Short mmCIF file of C-alpha atoms (C1' of nucleotides) in Angstrom, two decimals:
data_model
loop_
_atom_site.label_atom_id
_atom_site.label_comp_id
_atom_site.label_asym_id
_atom_site.label_seq_id
_atom_site.Cartn_x
_atom_site.Cartn_y
_atom_site.Cartn_z
CA MET A 18 0.04 0.05 0.00
CA THR A 19 3.30 2.37 -0.81
CA ASP A 20 0.38 4.65 -2.55
CA SER A 21 -3.30 2.93 -2.88
CA PHE A 22 -5.14 5.38 -4.35
CA ASP A 23 -7.52 5.62 -7.27
CA PRO A 24 -5.42 7.06 -9.70
CA SER A 25 -8.41 8.65 -12.03
CA ALA A 26 -8.98 10.59 -8.57
CA PRO A 27 -8.29 14.60 -9.16
CA ILE A 28 -5.04 15.07 -8.37
CA TYR A 29 -5.52 18.11 -5.71
CA LEU A 30 -7.44 14.51 -3.85
CA GLN A 31 -4.78 12.44 -4.41
CA LEU A 32 -1.94 14.84 -3.06
CA LEU A 33 -4.56 15.75 -0.17
CA GLU A 34 -4.81 12.43 1.18
CA ARG A 35 -1.39 11.86 0.30
CA ILE A 36 -0.46 14.27 2.94
CA GLN A 37 -2.52 13.05 5.57
CA ARG A 38 -1.06 9.86 5.34
CA GLN A 39 2.33 11.90 6.08
CA ILE A 40 0.69 13.15 9.23
CA LEU A 41 -0.53 9.94 10.12
CA ARG A 42 2.79 8.54 9.92
CA GLY A 43 4.42 10.41 11.66
CA ASP A 44 6.63 11.97 8.49
CA LEU A 45 4.82 15.48 9.38
CA LYS A 46 4.24 15.75 12.91
CA PRO A 47 1.32 18.60 14.71
CA GLY A 48 3.51 22.51 14.45
CA ASP A 49 5.69 21.02 11.12
CA LYS A 50 5.83 22.94 8.68
CA LEU A 51 4.86 21.87 5.31
CA PRO A 52 6.53 22.52 2.09
CA SER A 53 6.13 25.81 0.20
CA VAL A 54 3.66 25.19 -2.41
CA ARG A 55 6.35 26.14 -5.06
CA GLU A 56 8.59 22.92 -3.51
CA MET A 57 5.87 20.87 -3.08
CA ALA A 58 4.70 21.59 -6.61
CA ILE A 59 8.02 20.48 -8.17
CA HIS A 60 8.38 17.94 -5.59
CA SER A 61 5.22 16.29 -6.89
CA GLY A 62 5.33 17.48 -10.48
CA VAL A 63 2.07 19.03 -10.25
CA ASN A 64 0.66 22.41 -10.97
CA PRO A 65 1.55 25.08 -8.50
CA ASN A 66 -2.11 25.79 -8.85
CA THR A 67 -3.23 22.30 -7.91
CA VAL A 68 -1.14 22.68 -4.63
CA GLN A 69 -2.45 25.31 -3.60
CA ARG A 70 -6.07 24.02 -3.73
CA THR A 71 -5.00 21.10 -1.79
CA TYR A 72 -3.66 23.39 0.78
CA ARG A 73 -6.48 25.26 0.84
CA GLU A 74 -9.03 22.26 1.17
CA MET A 75 -6.51 21.52 4.29
CA GLU A 76 -7.04 25.11 5.81
CA ALA A 77 -10.66 24.61 5.09
CA ILE A 78 -11.09 20.97 6.66
CA GLY A 79 -8.64 22.46 9.33
CA ILE A 80 -5.57 20.18 9.19
CA VAL A 81 -3.02 23.33 8.31
CA GLU A 82 -2.94 26.61 9.42
CA THR A 83 -1.17 29.07 7.26
CA ARG A 84 0.65 32.10 8.32
CA ARG A 85 1.19 35.10 6.53
CA GLY A 86 4.38 35.13 5.06
CA GLN A 87 5.93 32.61 7.09
CA GLY A 88 4.33 29.24 4.93
CA THR A 89 1.55 26.44 6.30
CA PHE A 90 1.74 24.43 9.05
CA VAL A 91 -0.20 21.03 10.44
CA THR A 92 -2.15 21.85 12.90
CA GLU A 93 -1.55 21.13 16.92
CA LYS A 94 -5.95 20.27 17.25
CA GLU A 95 -5.80 16.88 18.93
CA ALA A 96 -9.69 17.02 17.72
CA ILE A 97 -9.22 17.56 14.29
CA LEU A 98 -6.47 15.27 13.81
CA GLN A 99 -8.54 12.53 15.49
CA SER A 100 -11.27 13.37 13.17
CA MET A 101 -9.27 12.99 10.32
CA ARG A 102 -7.32 10.10 11.63
CA GLU A 103 -10.81 8.50 11.67
CA THR A 104 -12.35 10.11 8.75
CA LEU A 105 -8.82 8.86 6.30
CA LYS A 106 -9.48 5.40 8.17
CA ASN A 107 -12.79 4.79 7.23
CA LYS A 108 -12.13 5.80 3.24
CA GLU A 109 -8.89 3.02 3.63
CA ILE A 110 -11.26 0.54 4.40
CA SER A 111 -13.96 1.66 1.90
CA ARG A 112 -11.35 1.43 -0.92
CA PHE A 113 -10.58 -2.25 0.41
CA VAL A 114 -13.50 -3.53 1.11
CA GLU A 115 -14.89 -1.95 -2.70
CA GLY A 116 -11.71 -3.50 -4.15
CA MET A 117 -12.14 -6.74 -2.88
CA LYS A 118 -15.55 -7.25 -3.83
CA ALA A 119 -14.54 -5.93 -7.60
CA MET A 120 -12.40 -9.16 -7.78
CA GLY A 121 -15.27 -11.07 -6.34
CA TYR A 122 -14.53 -11.67 -2.93
CA THR A 123 -17.33 -12.09 -0.32
CA HIS A 124 -17.71 -10.42 3.22
CA GLU A 125 -17.51 -13.44 4.49
CA GLU A 126 -13.90 -14.23 3.18
CA ILE A 127 -12.97 -10.91 3.87
CA LEU A 128 -13.53 -10.47 7.25
CA THR A 129 -12.38 -14.02 7.81
CA GLY A 130 -9.20 -13.64 6.07
CA LEU A 131 -8.56 -10.64 7.63
CA SER A 132 -9.17 -12.12 11.34
CA ILE A 133 -6.73 -14.83 10.37
CA TYR A 134 -3.90 -12.50 9.05
CA LEU A 135 -4.58 -10.47 12.33
CA SER A 136 -4.01 -13.21 14.40
CA GLY A 137 -0.86 -14.32 12.80
CA VAL A 138 0.91 -11.26 12.55
CA LYS A 139 2.15 -9.13 16.18
CA GLY A 140 -0.07 -5.58 15.82
CA SER A 141 0.77 -2.16 16.61
CA ASP A 142 -1.24 -2.55 19.44
CA GLN A 143 1.47 -4.43 21.72
CA GLU A 144 4.14 -2.10 20.03
CA MET B 3 -8.08 -0.16 -5.26
CA THR B 4 -8.50 1.04 -8.95
CA ASP B 5 -4.35 -0.32 -9.30
CA SER B 6 -3.50 -0.10 -5.84
CA PHE B 7 0.43 -1.45 -5.94
CA ASP B 8 4.11 -0.83 -4.67
CA PRO B 9 4.96 0.76 -7.49
CA SER B 10 8.79 0.69 -6.76
CA ALA B 11 7.69 -3.44 -7.30
CA PRO B 12 9.50 -5.20 -10.67
CA ILE B 13 7.06 -4.12 -13.41
CA TYR B 14 6.80 -7.84 -14.58
CA LEU B 15 5.30 -8.26 -11.21
CA GLN B 16 3.17 -5.32 -11.33
CA LEU B 17 1.83 -6.49 -14.61
CA LEU B 18 1.28 -10.13 -13.71
CA GLU B 19 -1.10 -9.11 -10.51
CA ARG B 20 -2.93 -6.56 -12.82
CA ILE B 21 -3.91 -9.43 -15.27
CA GLN B 22 -4.47 -11.72 -12.04
CA ARG B 23 -6.93 -9.17 -11.06
CA GLN B 24 -8.35 -8.82 -14.64
CA ILE B 25 -9.13 -12.55 -13.96
CA LEU B 26 -10.65 -12.43 -11.02
CA ARG B 27 -12.85 -9.45 -12.03
CA GLY B 28 -13.49 -11.46 -15.18
CA ASP B 29 -12.20 -9.41 -17.55
CA LEU B 30 -10.22 -12.58 -18.21
CA LYS B 31 -12.14 -15.29 -18.67
CA PRO B 32 -10.75 -19.34 -18.66
CA GLY B 33 -9.88 -20.04 -22.09
CA ASP B 34 -9.73 -16.33 -23.15
CA LYS B 35 -6.47 -15.02 -25.55
CA LEU B 36 -4.31 -12.79 -23.48
CA PRO B 37 -3.40 -9.80 -25.69
CA SER B 38 0.34 -11.14 -27.74
CA VAL B 39 3.03 -10.49 -26.05
CA ARG B 40 3.68 -7.18 -28.47
CA GLU B 41 0.28 -5.55 -28.23
CA MET B 42 0.43 -5.56 -24.63
CA ALA B 43 4.02 -4.46 -24.18
CA ILE B 44 2.36 -1.25 -26.72
CA HIS B 45 -0.56 -1.10 -24.69
CA SER B 46 1.04 -1.38 -21.18
CA GLY B 47 4.38 0.89 -22.47
CA VAL B 48 6.62 -1.51 -21.62
CA ASN B 49 9.56 -3.23 -23.09
CA PRO B 50 8.15 -6.61 -25.14
CA ASN B 51 10.63 -8.45 -22.95
CA THR B 52 9.12 -7.46 -19.43
CA VAL B 53 5.51 -8.41 -20.85
CA GLN B 54 7.58 -12.33 -21.72
CA ARG B 55 8.41 -12.46 -18.59
CA THR B 56 5.48 -11.94 -17.08
CA TYR B 57 3.59 -14.73 -19.41
CA ARG B 58 6.14 -16.74 -18.41
CA GLU B 59 6.04 -16.44 -15.16
CA MET B 60 2.57 -17.06 -15.56
CA GLU B 61 3.00 -19.83 -17.19
CA ALA B 62 5.11 -21.04 -14.48
CA ILE B 63 2.46 -20.77 -12.30
CA GLY B 64 0.02 -22.44 -14.19
CA ILE B 65 -2.33 -19.64 -14.85
CA VAL B 66 -1.76 -19.05 -18.29
CA GLU B 67 -0.31 -21.86 -20.98
CA THR B 68 1.12 -20.96 -24.06
CA ARG B 69 0.68 -22.46 -27.22
CA ARG B 70 3.11 -21.61 -29.84
CA GLY B 71 2.18 -19.45 -32.80
CA GLN B 72 -1.26 -19.25 -31.18
CA GLY B 73 -0.84 -17.16 -27.94
CA THR B 74 -1.48 -17.10 -24.60
CA PHE B 75 -4.45 -18.54 -22.56
CA VAL B 76 -6.15 -18.85 -19.29
CA THR B 77 -5.77 -21.13 -17.79
CA GLU B 78 -9.59 -23.34 -17.51
CA LYS B 79 -8.21 -25.70 -14.49
CA GLU B 80 -10.67 -24.50 -11.69
CA ALA B 81 -8.14 -25.90 -9.30
CA ILE B 82 -5.30 -23.52 -10.22
CA LEU B 83 -7.58 -20.65 -10.68
CA GLN B 84 -8.53 -20.80 -7.07
CA SER B 85 -5.35 -21.29 -5.71
CA MET B 86 -4.28 -18.06 -7.61
CA ARG B 87 -7.52 -17.00 -5.75
CA GLU B 88 -6.08 -17.24 -2.90
CA THR B 89 -3.14 -16.29 -2.85
CA LEU B 90 -4.19 -12.60 -4.08
CA LYS B 91 -6.91 -12.14 -1.63
CA ASN B 92 -3.99 -12.74 1.23
CA LYS B 93 -1.91 -10.61 -0.57
CA GLU B 94 -4.24 -8.13 -0.54
CA ILE B 95 -5.29 -8.21 2.82
CA SER B 96 -1.64 -8.09 4.18
CA ARG B 97 -0.87 -4.96 2.04
CA PHE B 98 -3.91 -3.41 3.39
CA VAL B 99 -2.96 -4.06 7.10
CA GLU B 100 0.63 -3.48 6.98
CA GLY B 101 -0.44 -0.10 5.21
CA MET B 102 -3.05 1.12 7.86
CA LYS B 103 -0.57 -0.27 10.61
CA ALA B 104 2.28 1.80 9.07
CA MET B 105 -0.55 4.55 9.74
CA GLY B 106 -0.59 4.06 12.99
CA TYR B 107 -4.11 2.18 13.78
CA THR B 108 -4.65 -0.96 15.55
CA HIS B 109 -5.21 -4.25 14.84
CA GLU B 110 -8.34 -3.66 16.74
CA GLU B 111 -9.36 -0.41 15.03
CA ILE B 112 -9.07 -2.25 11.60
CA LEU B 113 -11.08 -5.48 12.71
CA THR B 114 -13.64 -3.34 14.26
CA GLY B 115 -13.67 -0.79 11.63
CA LEU B 116 -14.45 -3.03 9.09
CA SER B 117 -16.83 -4.94 10.58
CA ILE B 118 -18.50 -2.13 11.14
CA TYR B 119 -18.04 -1.07 7.21
CA LEU B 120 -19.13 -4.43 6.00
CA SER B 121 -22.79 -4.48 8.45
CA GLY B 122 -23.66 -1.19 6.44
CA VAL B 123 -23.06 -2.72 2.74
CA LYS B 124 -24.96 -5.16 0.91
CA GLY B 125 -22.32 -7.49 0.04
CA SER B 126 -21.97 -9.99 -3.05
CA ASP B 127 -22.44 -12.84 -0.92
CA GLN B 128 -26.48 -11.70 -1.18
CA GLU B 129 -25.98 -10.67 -4.24
CA MET C 24 28.78 -39.14 -22.29
CA THR C 25 31.10 -36.22 -21.37
CA ASP C 26 28.66 -33.55 -21.99
CA SER C 27 25.62 -35.04 -23.86
CA PHE C 28 22.88 -32.73 -24.76
CA ASP C 29 21.11 -31.83 -27.72
CA PRO C 30 22.87 -28.67 -28.61
CA SER C 31 19.80 -27.31 -30.47
CA ALA C 32 18.37 -26.85 -26.74
CA PRO C 33 18.35 -23.69 -25.47
CA ILE C 34 21.39 -22.56 -23.70
CA TYR C 35 20.24 -21.09 -20.97
CA LEU C 36 18.73 -25.00 -20.43
CA GLN C 37 22.05 -26.76 -21.32
CA LEU C 38 23.60 -24.53 -19.16
CA LEU C 39 21.23 -25.67 -16.20
CA GLU C 40 21.58 -29.41 -17.18
CA ARG C 41 25.63 -28.67 -16.74
CA ILE C 42 25.27 -27.10 -13.64
CA GLN C 43 23.12 -30.57 -12.47
CA ARG C 44 25.33 -32.62 -13.01
CA GLN C 45 28.23 -30.87 -11.79
CA ILE C 46 26.13 -31.49 -8.55
CA LEU C 47 25.64 -34.95 -8.69
CA ARG C 48 28.91 -35.77 -9.63
CA GLY C 49 30.33 -33.77 -6.51
CA ASP C 50 32.04 -30.83 -8.29
CA LEU C 51 29.35 -28.79 -6.45
CA LYS C 52 28.75 -29.50 -3.10
CA PRO C 53 25.75 -28.56 -1.20
CA GLY C 54 26.13 -25.15 0.16
CA ASP C 55 28.87 -24.59 -2.54
CA LYS C 56 29.12 -21.01 -4.36
CA LEU C 57 28.56 -20.92 -7.57
CA PRO C 58 30.37 -18.67 -10.27
CA SER C 59 29.16 -15.11 -9.75
CA VAL C 60 26.80 -14.83 -12.68
CA ARG C 61 29.36 -12.30 -14.92
CA GLU C 62 32.00 -15.06 -14.11
CA MET C 63 29.73 -18.12 -15.43
CA ALA C 64 29.10 -15.72 -18.41
CA ILE C 65 32.60 -15.25 -19.05
CA HIS C 66 33.81 -18.63 -18.50
CA SER C 67 30.90 -20.11 -20.75
CA GLY C 68 31.28 -17.38 -23.28
CA VAL C 69 27.33 -16.64 -23.43
CA ASN C 70 25.98 -13.73 -21.96
CA PRO C 71 25.39 -12.54 -18.50
CA ASN C 72 21.60 -12.95 -18.85
CA THR C 73 21.35 -16.13 -19.61
CA VAL C 74 23.31 -17.11 -17.20
CA GLN C 75 21.18 -14.94 -14.98
CA ARG C 76 18.00 -17.02 -16.31
CA THR C 77 19.58 -19.87 -15.70
CA TYR C 78 20.30 -19.12 -11.65
CA ARG C 79 16.90 -17.63 -12.02
CA GLU C 80 15.68 -21.29 -13.07
CA MET C 81 17.44 -23.26 -10.65
CA GLU C 82 16.57 -20.48 -8.02
CA ALA C 83 12.75 -21.56 -9.44
CA ILE C 84 13.36 -25.27 -8.79
CA GLY C 85 14.91 -24.61 -5.61
CA ILE C 86 18.63 -26.34 -6.52
CA VAL C 87 20.27 -22.96 -5.28
CA GLU C 88 19.48 -20.63 -3.04
CA THR C 89 20.63 -16.73 -3.82
CA ARG C 90 21.67 -14.33 -1.44
CA ARG C 91 21.67 -10.91 -2.49
CA GLY C 92 25.25 -9.38 -2.40
CA GLN C 93 26.53 -12.70 -1.62
CA GLY C 94 26.09 -15.01 -4.26
CA THR C 95 23.93 -18.32 -5.38
CA PHE C 96 24.79 -21.83 -3.50
CA VAL C 97 24.07 -25.17 -3.82
CA THR C 98 21.25 -25.79 -1.72
CA GLU C 99 21.03 -28.17 1.70
CA LYS C 100 17.76 -29.39 1.26
CA GLU C 101 18.40 -33.12 0.84
CA ALA C 102 15.03 -33.86 -1.03
CA ILE C 103 15.60 -31.20 -3.03
CA LEU C 104 18.65 -32.50 -4.55
CA GLN C 105 17.19 -35.65 -4.25
CA SER C 106 13.92 -34.96 -6.46
CA MET C 107 16.63 -33.29 -9.01
CA ARG C 108 18.32 -36.96 -8.98
CA GLU C 109 15.32 -38.81 -9.73
CA THR C 110 14.48 -36.08 -12.78
CA LEU C 111 17.78 -36.09 -14.21
CA LYS C 112 18.03 -39.85 -13.89
CA ASN C 113 14.81 -40.36 -15.87
CA LYS C 114 15.81 -37.78 -18.88
CA GLU C 115 19.57 -38.94 -19.33
CA ILE C 116 17.53 -42.28 -19.42
CA SER C 117 15.37 -40.87 -22.13
CA ARG C 118 17.44 -39.19 -23.90
CA PHE C 119 19.70 -42.76 -24.39
CA VAL C 120 16.72 -44.80 -25.27
CA GLU C 121 15.06 -42.19 -27.61
CA GLY C 122 18.74 -41.81 -29.09
CA MET C 123 18.96 -45.63 -29.73
CA LYS C 124 15.94 -46.02 -31.13
CA ALA C 125 16.16 -43.62 -33.73
CA MET C 126 19.65 -46.01 -34.49
CA GLY C 127 16.84 -48.76 -35.08
CA TYR C 128 17.68 -50.46 -32.03
CA THR C 129 14.59 -52.28 -30.39
CA HIS C 130 13.58 -52.25 -26.59
CA GLU C 131 15.15 -55.82 -26.55
CA GLU C 132 18.43 -55.28 -28.06
CA ILE C 133 18.94 -52.35 -25.60
CA LEU C 134 17.61 -54.06 -22.49
CA THR C 135 19.76 -57.22 -23.15
CA GLY C 136 22.72 -54.97 -24.15
CA LEU C 137 22.73 -53.20 -21.10
CA SER C 138 22.52 -55.94 -19.03
CA ILE C 139 25.39 -57.84 -20.30
CA TYR C 140 27.52 -55.02 -20.22
CA LEU C 141 26.16 -53.78 -16.63
CA SER C 142 27.41 -57.56 -15.47
CA GLY C 143 30.40 -57.07 -16.94
CA VAL C 144 31.80 -54.32 -14.92
CA LYS C 145 32.15 -53.33 -11.65
CA GLY C 146 28.93 -50.91 -10.31
CA SER C 147 29.36 -48.50 -7.78
CA ASP C 148 26.88 -50.37 -5.68
CA GLN C 149 29.91 -52.23 -4.63
CA GLU C 150 32.45 -49.69 -4.42
CA MET D 16 20.93 -37.86 -27.77
CA THR D 17 21.58 -35.31 -31.08
CA ASP D 18 24.73 -35.73 -31.19
CA SER D 19 26.59 -37.29 -27.73
CA PHE D 20 30.11 -37.78 -28.36
CA ASP D 21 33.76 -37.14 -25.84
CA PRO D 22 34.13 -33.79 -27.26
CA SER D 23 38.11 -34.62 -26.43
CA ALA D 24 37.89 -37.42 -28.59
CA PRO D 25 39.96 -37.23 -31.98
CA ILE D 26 37.80 -35.42 -34.25
CA TYR D 27 38.33 -37.57 -37.19
CA LEU D 28 37.09 -40.57 -34.60
CA GLN D 29 33.88 -37.91 -33.89
CA LEU D 30 33.16 -37.79 -37.24
CA LEU D 31 33.44 -42.00 -38.06
CA GLU D 32 31.04 -41.97 -35.45
CA ARG D 33 28.47 -39.69 -36.80
CA ILE D 34 28.84 -41.15 -40.35
CA GLN D 35 28.23 -44.32 -38.48
CA ARG D 36 25.11 -43.54 -37.07
CA GLN D 37 23.91 -41.91 -40.51
CA ILE D 38 23.82 -44.77 -41.43
CA LEU D 39 22.24 -46.74 -39.13
CA ARG D 40 19.52 -44.14 -39.08
CA GLY D 41 19.36 -44.27 -42.92
CA ASP D 42 20.43 -41.23 -43.65
CA LEU D 43 22.63 -43.22 -45.41
CA LYS D 44 21.85 -46.62 -47.42
CA PRO D 45 24.17 -49.38 -48.11
CA GLY D 46 25.64 -48.23 -51.60
CA ASP D 47 24.75 -44.80 -51.18
CA LYS D 48 27.12 -42.07 -52.25
CA LEU D 49 29.32 -40.51 -49.42
CA PRO D 50 29.94 -36.76 -49.79
CA SER D 51 33.16 -36.24 -51.29
CA VAL D 52 36.65 -35.47 -48.63
CA ARG D 53 36.77 -31.49 -49.92
CA GLU D 54 32.67 -31.33 -49.60
CA MET D 55 32.65 -33.15 -45.98
CA ALA D 56 35.50 -30.91 -44.96
CA ILE D 57 33.33 -28.01 -45.58
CA HIS D 58 30.18 -29.53 -44.32
CA SER D 59 31.81 -30.48 -41.00
CA GLY D 60 33.79 -27.33 -41.03
CA VAL D 61 37.22 -29.24 -40.13
CA ASN D 62 40.53 -29.95 -42.40
CA PRO D 63 40.27 -32.55 -45.63
CA ASN D 64 43.25 -34.38 -44.16
CA THR D 65 40.72 -35.06 -40.87
CA VAL D 66 38.39 -36.33 -43.02
CA GLN D 67 40.38 -38.65 -45.08
CA ARG D 68 42.01 -39.93 -42.26
CA THR D 69 37.76 -41.18 -41.66
CA TYR D 70 37.41 -42.14 -44.89
CA ARG D 71 40.54 -44.54 -44.85
CA GLU D 72 39.41 -46.05 -41.30
CA MET D 73 35.72 -46.90 -42.77
CA GLU D 74 37.70 -48.59 -45.84
CA ALA D 75 39.39 -50.87 -43.21
CA ILE D 76 36.68 -51.28 -41.51
CA GLY D 77 34.96 -52.61 -44.28
CA ILE D 78 32.34 -49.68 -43.99
CA VAL D 79 32.89 -48.05 -47.19
CA GLU D 80 34.48 -48.66 -50.62
CA THR D 81 36.52 -46.50 -52.50
CA ARG D 82 36.27 -46.58 -56.44
CA ARG D 83 38.76 -44.62 -58.30
CA GLY D 84 37.61 -41.74 -59.93
CA GLN D 85 33.83 -42.31 -58.38
CA GLY D 86 33.39 -41.86 -54.80
CA THR D 87 32.99 -43.30 -51.45
CA PHE D 88 30.35 -45.79 -51.06
CA VAL D 89 28.69 -46.90 -48.15
CA THR D 90 29.34 -50.87 -48.07
CA GLU D 91 26.32 -53.29 -49.03
CA LYS D 92 27.80 -56.34 -47.35
CA GLU D 93 25.51 -56.87 -44.45
CA ALA D 94 27.95 -59.13 -42.25
CA ILE D 95 29.96 -55.73 -41.81
CA LEU D 96 26.88 -53.58 -41.39
CA GLN D 97 25.80 -55.87 -38.99
CA SER D 98 29.29 -56.01 -37.37
CA MET D 99 29.09 -52.21 -36.62
CA ARG D 100 25.54 -52.09 -35.39
CA GLU D 101 26.35 -54.51 -32.59
CA THR D 102 29.94 -52.60 -32.17
CA LEU D 103 27.86 -49.20 -32.13
CA LYS D 104 25.36 -50.42 -29.57
CA ASN D 105 27.66 -51.51 -27.13
CA LYS D 106 29.74 -48.22 -27.67
CA GLU D 107 26.68 -46.52 -26.98
CA ILE D 108 25.15 -48.40 -23.79
CA SER D 109 29.31 -48.34 -22.62
CA ARG D 110 28.74 -44.76 -22.95
CA PHE D 111 25.49 -44.18 -21.72
CA VAL D 112 26.26 -46.08 -18.05
CA GLU D 113 29.52 -44.74 -17.87
CA GLY D 114 28.00 -41.63 -17.62
CA MET D 115 25.53 -42.46 -15.47
CA LYS D 116 27.74 -43.68 -12.93
CA ALA D 117 30.28 -41.32 -13.17
CA MET D 118 26.94 -39.04 -11.66
CA GLY D 119 26.61 -41.35 -8.85
CA TYR D 120 23.89 -43.78 -10.40
CA THR D 121 24.01 -47.26 -9.48
CA HIS D 122 23.99 -50.45 -11.36
CA GLU D 123 20.51 -50.77 -9.56
CA GLU D 124 18.90 -47.74 -10.56
CA ILE D 125 20.28 -47.56 -13.91
CA LEU D 126 18.88 -50.66 -14.61
CA THR D 127 15.56 -50.60 -13.21
CA GLY D 128 15.09 -47.02 -14.39
CA LEU D 129 15.63 -48.14 -17.72
CA SER D 130 13.23 -50.85 -17.41
CA ILE D 131 10.61 -49.04 -16.21
CA TYR D 132 11.05 -46.27 -19.05
CA LEU D 133 10.90 -48.85 -21.69
CA SER D 134 7.45 -50.63 -20.20
CA GLY D 135 5.82 -47.05 -20.41
CA VAL D 136 6.79 -46.26 -24.37
CA LYS D 137 5.64 -48.09 -27.46
CA GLY D 138 9.05 -49.46 -28.92
CA SER D 139 10.36 -49.96 -32.14
CA ASP D 140 9.65 -53.32 -31.92
CA GLN D 141 6.34 -53.38 -33.04
CA GLU D 142 6.58 -50.58 -35.44
"C1'" DG E 12 31.78 -6.97 -5.60
"C1'" DT E 13 26.60 -9.35 -5.91
"C1'" DG E 14 22.22 -10.67 -8.12
"C1'" DG E 15 17.83 -8.38 -10.25
"C1'" DT E 16 15.65 -5.69 -13.42
"C1'" DC E 17 14.56 -3.44 -18.13
"C1'" DT E 18 15.50 -1.59 -22.46
"C1'" DA E 19 16.28 -2.02 -27.88
"C1'" DG E 20 16.86 -5.09 -30.88
"C1'" DA E 21 18.22 -9.49 -33.55
"C1'" DC E 22 16.79 -14.33 -34.87
"C1'" DC E 23 14.55 -18.39 -34.48
"C1'" DA E 24 10.41 -21.95 -34.71
"C1'" DC E 25 5.81 -22.95 -35.03
"C1'" DA E 26 1.59 -22.26 -38.21
"C1'" DG F 15 1.50 -13.87 -37.09
"C1'" DT F 16 2.54 -15.90 -32.82
"C1'" DG F 17 5.82 -17.12 -28.26
"C1'" DG F 18 10.90 -18.37 -27.42
"C1'" DT F 19 16.14 -17.39 -27.16
"C1'" DC F 20 19.75 -14.39 -26.80
"C1'" DT F 21 22.87 -10.33 -26.82
"C1'" DA F 22 24.88 -5.55 -25.64
"C1'" DG F 23 24.67 -2.43 -22.05
"C1'" DA F 24 22.23 0.17 -19.05
"C1'" DC F 25 20.42 1.00 -13.98
"C1'" DC F 26 19.51 -0.27 -9.42
"C1'" DA F 27 19.80 -2.59 -4.20
"C1'" DC F 28 22.09 -5.01 -1.55
"C1'" DC F 29 26.28 -5.67 1.21
#
DNA sequence: GTGGTCTAGACCACA
DNA sequence: GTGGTCTAGACCACC
């Protein structure tokens, strides 16, 4: 799942989700400064306007805060991050399940298979 | 999950899995002819040798059968297709879970979230 | 039978069988390191890719194990080596018999001739 | 067994045996004219002197007869051809067995394996 | 250094 | 036309 995402989705949404993941993975921590729009554009190979739109969207949701003249920063509001975490979790699950169903797997197979898998690997619970 | 796959994986493996999914989705049915090596190469934008290797690999696994001068065909052996189905299922589950864990979700969150999601959508079981 | 082998067969298969014989003869023992792909290529006068393919094929069969950055080694799994021994035995016998038949010898001639020959030489049984 | 032969053996003997096989296989029939020394040399990629020696040797054994100004012909003397047939049979068997023994196969393995193989294929006996 | 992958382009065998 | 093999030479990942 290095970067599972419907490539047909709007680029600014792809970018949005990628950044959300970076936050969840800890690559970006609360209070961290995001790359400038220009940097991000170059690094991601997309148009600066697209990056701009992504940042605006994230600002609207509350994930990041923009400080004029300083840059864009990951919010430190726990509630918002928690909410984002929940939202993304459901999005990932939805994507996973729908993909599996498209390949013909039944609900039971998915749930059973996942249970078996989880019982066989050490979880992040105990880490 | 239009095409979730570690993009850093070898191309011939990405292609292999893509074809497996097409079989599972029914886009390719048992007995169907796959595109010729050259066609697939052009369509996929990779070298014919790379496609060749994918086909060879699938032949070795038993997923396809090649007939010299005629083409490459999806096997009609149910047992092999079933085995492939199981293997791919576990691969997808593994990829999903590991991705989720990398984002900090616990086993319990994954399992619970998935159960909730499944209880809210009609499954392919009843379709 | 220093190196009896259909010279029209693919080089990578000729090489594969040559190595198998070296293992059976004890020139290569379980755990031994094979020449590097490049060495073997130079020594055999073939392209490194061809050697690579031979090694890959052997890896798939389980005859050798490759350790990235270290080299390719003869497996130490007795079961696999035994299996290989059986397979090669049958291949040699098949090749011998078919060759004899092509020259017009009958089954009976072959079997009788072989029995007589064996009764006249001391076998590896008693060695 | 397209051309199993100890490549370290003298070339003129390799050639001799190759021709013998052609006779046994029926590629050369009694009374047939062999290629001229010069032709054979070019076709085989060996020195004409080597071919000459092979022909002389075959003449001595009686396999071929040379007619001044006409060429070299396969003998029509059945007894000699029969003798050659026996001799070559034993040579092939010897080569096969010794090769197998070098690879560690026992007399019993060889004989049993060969019996099993013969019982599973239709022989030239019934053809 | 090791093996692994990919490309470009050639040639062969089968039908 | 199909797949199968081989080469030359590149680049990568691991150690």
